[in-house]
Short mmCIF file of C-alpha atoms in Angstrom, two decimals:
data_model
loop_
_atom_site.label_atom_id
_atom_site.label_comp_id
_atom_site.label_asym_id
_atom_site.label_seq_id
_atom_site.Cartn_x
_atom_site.Cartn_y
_atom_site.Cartn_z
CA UNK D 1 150.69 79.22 -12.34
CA UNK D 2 151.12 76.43 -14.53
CA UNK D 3 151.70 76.55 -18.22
CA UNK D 4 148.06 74.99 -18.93
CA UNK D 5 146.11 77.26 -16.14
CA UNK D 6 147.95 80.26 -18.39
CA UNK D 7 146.71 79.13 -21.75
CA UNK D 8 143.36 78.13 -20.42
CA UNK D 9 143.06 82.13 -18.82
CA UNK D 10 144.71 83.17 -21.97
CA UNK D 11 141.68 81.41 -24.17
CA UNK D 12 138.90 82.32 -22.02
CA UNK D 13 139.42 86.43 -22.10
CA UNK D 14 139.79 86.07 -25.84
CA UNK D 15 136.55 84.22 -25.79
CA UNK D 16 135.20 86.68 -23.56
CA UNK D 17 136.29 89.74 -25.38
CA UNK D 18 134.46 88.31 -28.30
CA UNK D 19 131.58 87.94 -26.49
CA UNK D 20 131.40 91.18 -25.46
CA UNK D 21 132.29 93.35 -28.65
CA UNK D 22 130.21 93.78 -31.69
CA UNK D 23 130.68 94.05 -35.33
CA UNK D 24 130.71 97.24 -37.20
CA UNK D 25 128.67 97.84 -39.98
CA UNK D 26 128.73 100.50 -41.90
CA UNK D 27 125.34 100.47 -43.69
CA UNK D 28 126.93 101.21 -47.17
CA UNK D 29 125.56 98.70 -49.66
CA UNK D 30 127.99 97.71 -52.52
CA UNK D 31 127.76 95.60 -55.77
CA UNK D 32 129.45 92.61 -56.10
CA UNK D 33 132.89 93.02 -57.83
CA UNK D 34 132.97 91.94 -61.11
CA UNK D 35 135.26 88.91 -61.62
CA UNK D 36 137.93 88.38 -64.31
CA UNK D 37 140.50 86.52 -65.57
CA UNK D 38 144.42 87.34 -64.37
CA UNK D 39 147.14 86.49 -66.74
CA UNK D 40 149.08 83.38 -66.18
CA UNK D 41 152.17 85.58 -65.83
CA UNK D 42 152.14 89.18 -64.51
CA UNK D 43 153.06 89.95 -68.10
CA UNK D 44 149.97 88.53 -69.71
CA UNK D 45 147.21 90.95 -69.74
CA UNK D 46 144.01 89.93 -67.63
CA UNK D 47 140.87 89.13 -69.66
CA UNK D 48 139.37 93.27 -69.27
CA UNK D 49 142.81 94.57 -70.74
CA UNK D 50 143.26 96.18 -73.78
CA UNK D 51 146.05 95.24 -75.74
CA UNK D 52 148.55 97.90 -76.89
CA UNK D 53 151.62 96.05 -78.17
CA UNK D 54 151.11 92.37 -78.37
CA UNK D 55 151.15 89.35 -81.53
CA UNK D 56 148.75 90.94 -83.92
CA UNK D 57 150.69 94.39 -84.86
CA UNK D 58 150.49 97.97 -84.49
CA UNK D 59 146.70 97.97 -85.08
CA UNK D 60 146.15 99.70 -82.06
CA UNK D 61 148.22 103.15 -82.95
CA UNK D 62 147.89 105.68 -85.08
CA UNK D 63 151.18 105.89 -87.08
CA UNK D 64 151.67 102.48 -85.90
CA UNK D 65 152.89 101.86 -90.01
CA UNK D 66 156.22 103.43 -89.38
CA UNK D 67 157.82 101.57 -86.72
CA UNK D 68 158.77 98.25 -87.16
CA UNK D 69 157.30 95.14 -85.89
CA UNK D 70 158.82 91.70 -85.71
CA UNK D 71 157.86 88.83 -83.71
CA UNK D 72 155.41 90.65 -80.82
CA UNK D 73 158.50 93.24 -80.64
CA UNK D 74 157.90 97.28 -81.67
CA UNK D 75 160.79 99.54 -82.09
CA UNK D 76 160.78 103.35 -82.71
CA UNK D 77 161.34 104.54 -85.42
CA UNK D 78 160.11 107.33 -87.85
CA UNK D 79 158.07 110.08 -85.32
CA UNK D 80 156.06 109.01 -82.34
CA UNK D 81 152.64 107.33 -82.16
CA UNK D 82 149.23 107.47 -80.29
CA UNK D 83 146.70 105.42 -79.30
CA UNK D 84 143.48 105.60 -81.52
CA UNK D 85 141.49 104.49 -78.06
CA UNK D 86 141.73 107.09 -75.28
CA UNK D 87 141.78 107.35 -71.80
CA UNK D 88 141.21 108.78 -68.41
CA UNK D 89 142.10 106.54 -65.27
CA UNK D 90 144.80 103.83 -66.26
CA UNK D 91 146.37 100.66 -64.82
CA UNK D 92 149.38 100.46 -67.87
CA UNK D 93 151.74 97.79 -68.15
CA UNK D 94 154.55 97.98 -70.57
CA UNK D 95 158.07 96.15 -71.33
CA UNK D 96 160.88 98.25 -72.97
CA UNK D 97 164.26 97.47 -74.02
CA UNK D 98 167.42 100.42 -74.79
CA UNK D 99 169.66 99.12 -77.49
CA UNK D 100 171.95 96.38 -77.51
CA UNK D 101 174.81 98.27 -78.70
CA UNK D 102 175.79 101.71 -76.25
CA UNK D 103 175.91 104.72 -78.12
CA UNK D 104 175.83 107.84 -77.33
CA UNK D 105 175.47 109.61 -73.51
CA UNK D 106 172.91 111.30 -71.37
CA UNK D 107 169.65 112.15 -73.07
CA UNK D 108 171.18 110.74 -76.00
CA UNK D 109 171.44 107.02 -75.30
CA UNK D 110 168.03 105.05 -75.63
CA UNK D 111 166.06 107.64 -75.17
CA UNK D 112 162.02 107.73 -75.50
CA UNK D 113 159.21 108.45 -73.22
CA UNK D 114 155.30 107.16 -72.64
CA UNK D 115 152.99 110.07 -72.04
CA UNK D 116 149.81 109.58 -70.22
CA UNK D 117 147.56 111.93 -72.12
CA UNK D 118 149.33 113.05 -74.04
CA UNK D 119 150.63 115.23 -71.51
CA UNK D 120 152.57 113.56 -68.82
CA UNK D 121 155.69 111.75 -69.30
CA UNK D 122 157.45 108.47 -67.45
CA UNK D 123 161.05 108.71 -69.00
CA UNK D 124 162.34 105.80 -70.62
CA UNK D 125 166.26 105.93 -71.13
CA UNK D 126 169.32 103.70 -70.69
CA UNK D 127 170.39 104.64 -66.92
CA UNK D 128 172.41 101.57 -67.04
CA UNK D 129 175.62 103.72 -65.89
CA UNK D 130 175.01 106.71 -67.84
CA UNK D 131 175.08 110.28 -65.94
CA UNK D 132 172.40 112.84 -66.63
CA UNK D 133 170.19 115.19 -64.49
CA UNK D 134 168.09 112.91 -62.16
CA UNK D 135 164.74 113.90 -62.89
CA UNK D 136 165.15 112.80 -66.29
CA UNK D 137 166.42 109.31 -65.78
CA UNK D 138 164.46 105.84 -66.78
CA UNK D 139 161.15 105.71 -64.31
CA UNK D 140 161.22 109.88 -63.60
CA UNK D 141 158.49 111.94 -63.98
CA UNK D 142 159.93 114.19 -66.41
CA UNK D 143 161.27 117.39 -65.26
CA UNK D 144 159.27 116.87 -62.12
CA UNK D 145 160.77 114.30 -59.81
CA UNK D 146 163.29 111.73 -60.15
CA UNK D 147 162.65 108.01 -59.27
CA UNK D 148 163.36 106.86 -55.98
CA UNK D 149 166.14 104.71 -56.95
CA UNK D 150 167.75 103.40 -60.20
CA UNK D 151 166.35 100.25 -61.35
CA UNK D 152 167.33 99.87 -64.88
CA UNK D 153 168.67 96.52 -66.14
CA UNK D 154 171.70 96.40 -68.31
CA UNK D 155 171.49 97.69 -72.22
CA UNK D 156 169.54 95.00 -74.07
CA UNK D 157 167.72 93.48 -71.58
CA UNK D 158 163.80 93.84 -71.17
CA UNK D 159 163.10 96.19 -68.52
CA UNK D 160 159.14 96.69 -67.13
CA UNK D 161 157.23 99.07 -66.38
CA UNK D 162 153.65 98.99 -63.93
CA UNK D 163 152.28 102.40 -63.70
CA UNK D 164 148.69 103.71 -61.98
CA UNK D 165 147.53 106.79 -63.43
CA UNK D 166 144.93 109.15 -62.50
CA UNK D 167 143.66 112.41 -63.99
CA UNK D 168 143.36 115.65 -62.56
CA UNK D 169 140.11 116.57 -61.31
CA UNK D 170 138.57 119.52 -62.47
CA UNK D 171 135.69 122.14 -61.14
CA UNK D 172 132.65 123.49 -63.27
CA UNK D 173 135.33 126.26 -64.47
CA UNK D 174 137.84 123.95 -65.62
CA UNK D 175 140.07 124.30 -63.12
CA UNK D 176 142.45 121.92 -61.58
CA UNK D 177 141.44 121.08 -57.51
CA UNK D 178 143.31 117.82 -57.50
CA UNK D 179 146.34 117.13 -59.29
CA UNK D 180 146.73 113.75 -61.35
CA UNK D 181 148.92 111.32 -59.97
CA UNK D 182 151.30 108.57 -60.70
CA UNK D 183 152.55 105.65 -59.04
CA UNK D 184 155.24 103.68 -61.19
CA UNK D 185 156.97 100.55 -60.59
CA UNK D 186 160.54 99.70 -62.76
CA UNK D 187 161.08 96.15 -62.37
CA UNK D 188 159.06 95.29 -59.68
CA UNK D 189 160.53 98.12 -57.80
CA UNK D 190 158.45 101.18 -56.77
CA UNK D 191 159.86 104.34 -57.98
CA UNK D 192 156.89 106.75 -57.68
CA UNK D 193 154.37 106.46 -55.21
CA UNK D 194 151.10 108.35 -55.65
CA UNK D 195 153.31 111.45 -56.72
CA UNK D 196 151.17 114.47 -57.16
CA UNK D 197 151.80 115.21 -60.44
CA UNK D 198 152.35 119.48 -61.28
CA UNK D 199 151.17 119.39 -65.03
CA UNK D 200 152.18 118.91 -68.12
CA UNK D 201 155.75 117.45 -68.55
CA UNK D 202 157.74 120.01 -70.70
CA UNK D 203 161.22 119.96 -71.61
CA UNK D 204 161.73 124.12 -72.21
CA UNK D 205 159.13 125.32 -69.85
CA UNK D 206 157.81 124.96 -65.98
CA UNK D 207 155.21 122.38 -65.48
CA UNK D 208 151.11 123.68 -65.55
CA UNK D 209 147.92 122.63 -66.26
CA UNK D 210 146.83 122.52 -69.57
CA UNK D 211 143.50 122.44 -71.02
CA UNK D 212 142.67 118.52 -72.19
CA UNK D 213 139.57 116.22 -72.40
CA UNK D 214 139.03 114.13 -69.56
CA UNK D 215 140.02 111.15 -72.07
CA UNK D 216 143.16 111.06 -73.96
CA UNK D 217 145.67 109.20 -76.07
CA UNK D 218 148.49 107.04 -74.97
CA UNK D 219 151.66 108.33 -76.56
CA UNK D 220 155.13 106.48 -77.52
CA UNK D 221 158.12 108.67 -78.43
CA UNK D 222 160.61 108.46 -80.74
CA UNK D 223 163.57 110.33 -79.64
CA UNK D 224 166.01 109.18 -82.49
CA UNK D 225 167.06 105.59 -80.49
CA UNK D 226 165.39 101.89 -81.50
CA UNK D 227 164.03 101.33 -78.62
CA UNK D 228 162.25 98.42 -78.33
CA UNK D 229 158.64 97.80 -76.84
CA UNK D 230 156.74 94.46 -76.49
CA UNK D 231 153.48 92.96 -73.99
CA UNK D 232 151.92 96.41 -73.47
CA UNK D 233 148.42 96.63 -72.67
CA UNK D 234 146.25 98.91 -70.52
CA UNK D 235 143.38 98.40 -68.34
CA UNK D 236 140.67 101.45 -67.47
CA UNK D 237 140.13 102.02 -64.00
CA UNK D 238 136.75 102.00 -63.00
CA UNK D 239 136.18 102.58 -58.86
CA UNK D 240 133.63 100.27 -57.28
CA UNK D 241 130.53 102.79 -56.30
CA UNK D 242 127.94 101.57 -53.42
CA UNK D 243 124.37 101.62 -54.29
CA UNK D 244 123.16 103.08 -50.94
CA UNK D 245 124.86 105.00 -48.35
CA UNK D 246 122.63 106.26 -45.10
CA UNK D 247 122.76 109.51 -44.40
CA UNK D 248 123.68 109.60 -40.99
CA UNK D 249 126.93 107.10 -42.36
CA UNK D 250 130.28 108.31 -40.59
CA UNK D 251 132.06 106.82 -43.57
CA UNK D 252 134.57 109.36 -45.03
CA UNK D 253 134.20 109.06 -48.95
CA UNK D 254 137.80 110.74 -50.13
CA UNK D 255 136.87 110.46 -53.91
CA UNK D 256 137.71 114.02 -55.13
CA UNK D 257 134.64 113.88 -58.14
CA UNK D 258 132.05 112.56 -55.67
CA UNK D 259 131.12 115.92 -54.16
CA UNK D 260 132.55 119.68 -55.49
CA UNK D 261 132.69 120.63 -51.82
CA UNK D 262 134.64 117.38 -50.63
CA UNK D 263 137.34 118.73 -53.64
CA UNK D 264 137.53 122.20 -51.77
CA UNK D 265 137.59 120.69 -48.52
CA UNK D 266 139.43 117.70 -48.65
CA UNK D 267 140.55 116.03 -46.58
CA UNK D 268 137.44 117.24 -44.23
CA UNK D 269 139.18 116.56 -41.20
CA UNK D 270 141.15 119.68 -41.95
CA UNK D 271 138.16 122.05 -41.87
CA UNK D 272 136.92 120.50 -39.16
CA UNK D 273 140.21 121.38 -37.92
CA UNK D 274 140.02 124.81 -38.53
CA UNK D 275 136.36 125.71 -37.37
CA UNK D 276 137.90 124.46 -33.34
CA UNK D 277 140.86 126.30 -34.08
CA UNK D 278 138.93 129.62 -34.77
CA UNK D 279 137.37 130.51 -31.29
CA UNK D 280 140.80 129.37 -29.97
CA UNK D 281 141.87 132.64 -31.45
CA UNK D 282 139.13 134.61 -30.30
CA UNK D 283 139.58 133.87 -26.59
CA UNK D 284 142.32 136.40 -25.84
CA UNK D 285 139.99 139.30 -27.33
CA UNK D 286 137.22 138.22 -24.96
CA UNK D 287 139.48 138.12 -21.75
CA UNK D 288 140.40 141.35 -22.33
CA UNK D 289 137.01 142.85 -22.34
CA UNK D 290 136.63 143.21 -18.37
CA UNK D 291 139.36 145.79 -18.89
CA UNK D 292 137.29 147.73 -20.60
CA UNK D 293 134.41 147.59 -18.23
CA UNK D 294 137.65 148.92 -15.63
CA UNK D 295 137.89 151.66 -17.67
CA UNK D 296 134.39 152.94 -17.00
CA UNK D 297 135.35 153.62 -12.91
CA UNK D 298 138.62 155.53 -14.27
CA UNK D 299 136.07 157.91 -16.30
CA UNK D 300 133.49 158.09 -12.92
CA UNK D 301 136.80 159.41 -11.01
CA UNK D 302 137.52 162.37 -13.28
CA UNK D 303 133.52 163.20 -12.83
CA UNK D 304 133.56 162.85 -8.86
CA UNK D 305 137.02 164.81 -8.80
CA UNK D 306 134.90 167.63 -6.93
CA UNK D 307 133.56 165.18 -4.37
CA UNK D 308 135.25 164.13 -1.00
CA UNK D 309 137.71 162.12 -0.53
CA UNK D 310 136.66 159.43 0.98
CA UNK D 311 133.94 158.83 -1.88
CA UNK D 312 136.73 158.57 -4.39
CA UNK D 313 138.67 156.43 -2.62
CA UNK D 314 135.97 153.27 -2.44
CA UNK D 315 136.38 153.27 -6.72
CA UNK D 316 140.51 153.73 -6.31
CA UNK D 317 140.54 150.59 -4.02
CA UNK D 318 137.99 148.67 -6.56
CA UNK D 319 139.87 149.01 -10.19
CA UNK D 320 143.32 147.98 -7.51
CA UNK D 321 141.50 144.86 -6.49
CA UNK D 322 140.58 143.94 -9.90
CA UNK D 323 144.28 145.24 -11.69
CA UNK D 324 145.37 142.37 -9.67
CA UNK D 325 143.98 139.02 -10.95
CA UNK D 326 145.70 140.73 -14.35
#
């Protein structure tokens, strides 16, 4: 076959398989996305953002007043601050700098910390060759996991930080059924990826759930080092919701605060799982029920004892015949 014939063949099944298939459509009606404005650089904030730490101050903070600002540039200093605006779901982007001149080792050197919530911490320290325990090095979730690898840029320079926040998800009772989560990316590098977060960061104590609002400050620390912050703003996340979905949709909706019983039973695929696995379990119990029905001629030969022989013998031969397929 010829180079031609095989391209011509090759066109005219992809044609045909074309023909023949047909679009999916999943019924689910959705609103348009709203459109906005991206930064010119992946530093700028995008036109729904909410600027945190930009060219007009500390505005945005309360205790903002005891740091100093210079220039669109914020270092700690004096106690940590919070943001007067709270929040629940959070795309955050933040640059940070650990000082110019090394002093100092370990926890010691550049230390400070953003909390989402107030409760959950992203480490921010000089790991620019400096040993300390791994999950509390720049870009770990405190106390909780480390980062994947070690992206920090040399003392002094600007170092970023992208992170993806969502909050725990709560039942009527106020309990956790799905854990918040964090993804976090240190200088364009990811370093946490969707980790399941176990509760509140703590430095003396294990990590649990504690009782908060389902909107909360953004915190800065000061942990005794100028660190420096600049171009930090924060956008709320807001998932796109369809206006219809048909009821006969096979559509799996994985959003943990759509339905209390898709919380319990997510993903559903697992409790589908488990209702086939059930009578899978059952099965041996009901093959052994014919040997109960063989114990019923076992109780008819201790009755017919008295009888003849050759009566007995017909029931002796039966219960043999069927010991056998066992």
């Amino acid at each position: 076959m010829s180079m031609r014939s095989f391209i011509s063949l090759v066109c005219c099944l992809a044609v045909a398989s074309v023909a023949c298939g047909q679009e999916f459509k999943s019924g689910i009606e959705w609103p348009e996305p709203k459109v906005i404005t991206p930064g010119e650089k992946p530093s700028d904030p995008p036109s729904d953002a909410i600027v945190l730490i930009g060219t007009d101050g500390m505005s945005a903070w309360n205790g903002g007043e005891k740091w100093k600002f210079e220039d669109g540039v914020a270092t700690a200093a004096k106690g940590g601050i919070n943001t007067k605006q709270k929040f629940g779901d959070i795309q955050l982007h933040m640059e940070w700098a650990a000082p110019d001149e090394v002093k100092g080792s370990g926890q010691g050197r550049g230390n400070s910390g953003v909390f989402l919530m107030g409760h959950y911490e992203v480490q921010i320290l000089d790991s620019y060759d400096n040993t300390t325990y791994f999950d509390g090095q720049a870009g770990a979730v405190y106390k909780q996991s480390p980062p994947m690898v070690n992206a920090m840029k040399k003392p002094g320079e600007w170092n970023t930080y992208d992170i993806v926040f969502t909050k725990p998800i709560r039942n009527e009772k106020g309990d956790v059924v799905a854990p918040a989560r964090i993804t976090v990316i240190h200088n364009g590098v990811l370093v946490q990826n969707s980790y399941p977060i176990r509760g509140s960061t703590n430095w003396h104590k294990p990590p649990a759930y504690d009782r908060h609002k389902d909107a909360e400050s953004i915190s800065l620390q000061f942990h005794g080092n100028p660190v420096r912050f600049r171009n930090m703003w924060v956008r709320e996340i807001e998932p796109i919701e369809p206006t219809f979905v048909p009821e006969d949709t096979k559509m799996v909706r994985y959003r943990a605060d759509w339905s209390t019983e898709k919380i319990t039973a997510a993903p559903p695929k697992e409790s589908e799982a488990t209702a086939e696995e059930a009578p899978a379990k059952e099965e041996p119990n009901k093959k052994e029920e014919p040997k109960a029905k063989d114990a019923k001629p076992k109780k008819e030969e201790v009755k017919e004892e008295a009888k003849p022989q050759a009566k007995t013998e017909e029931p002796k031969q039966e219960a043999k015949k069927e010991e056998k397929p066992e």
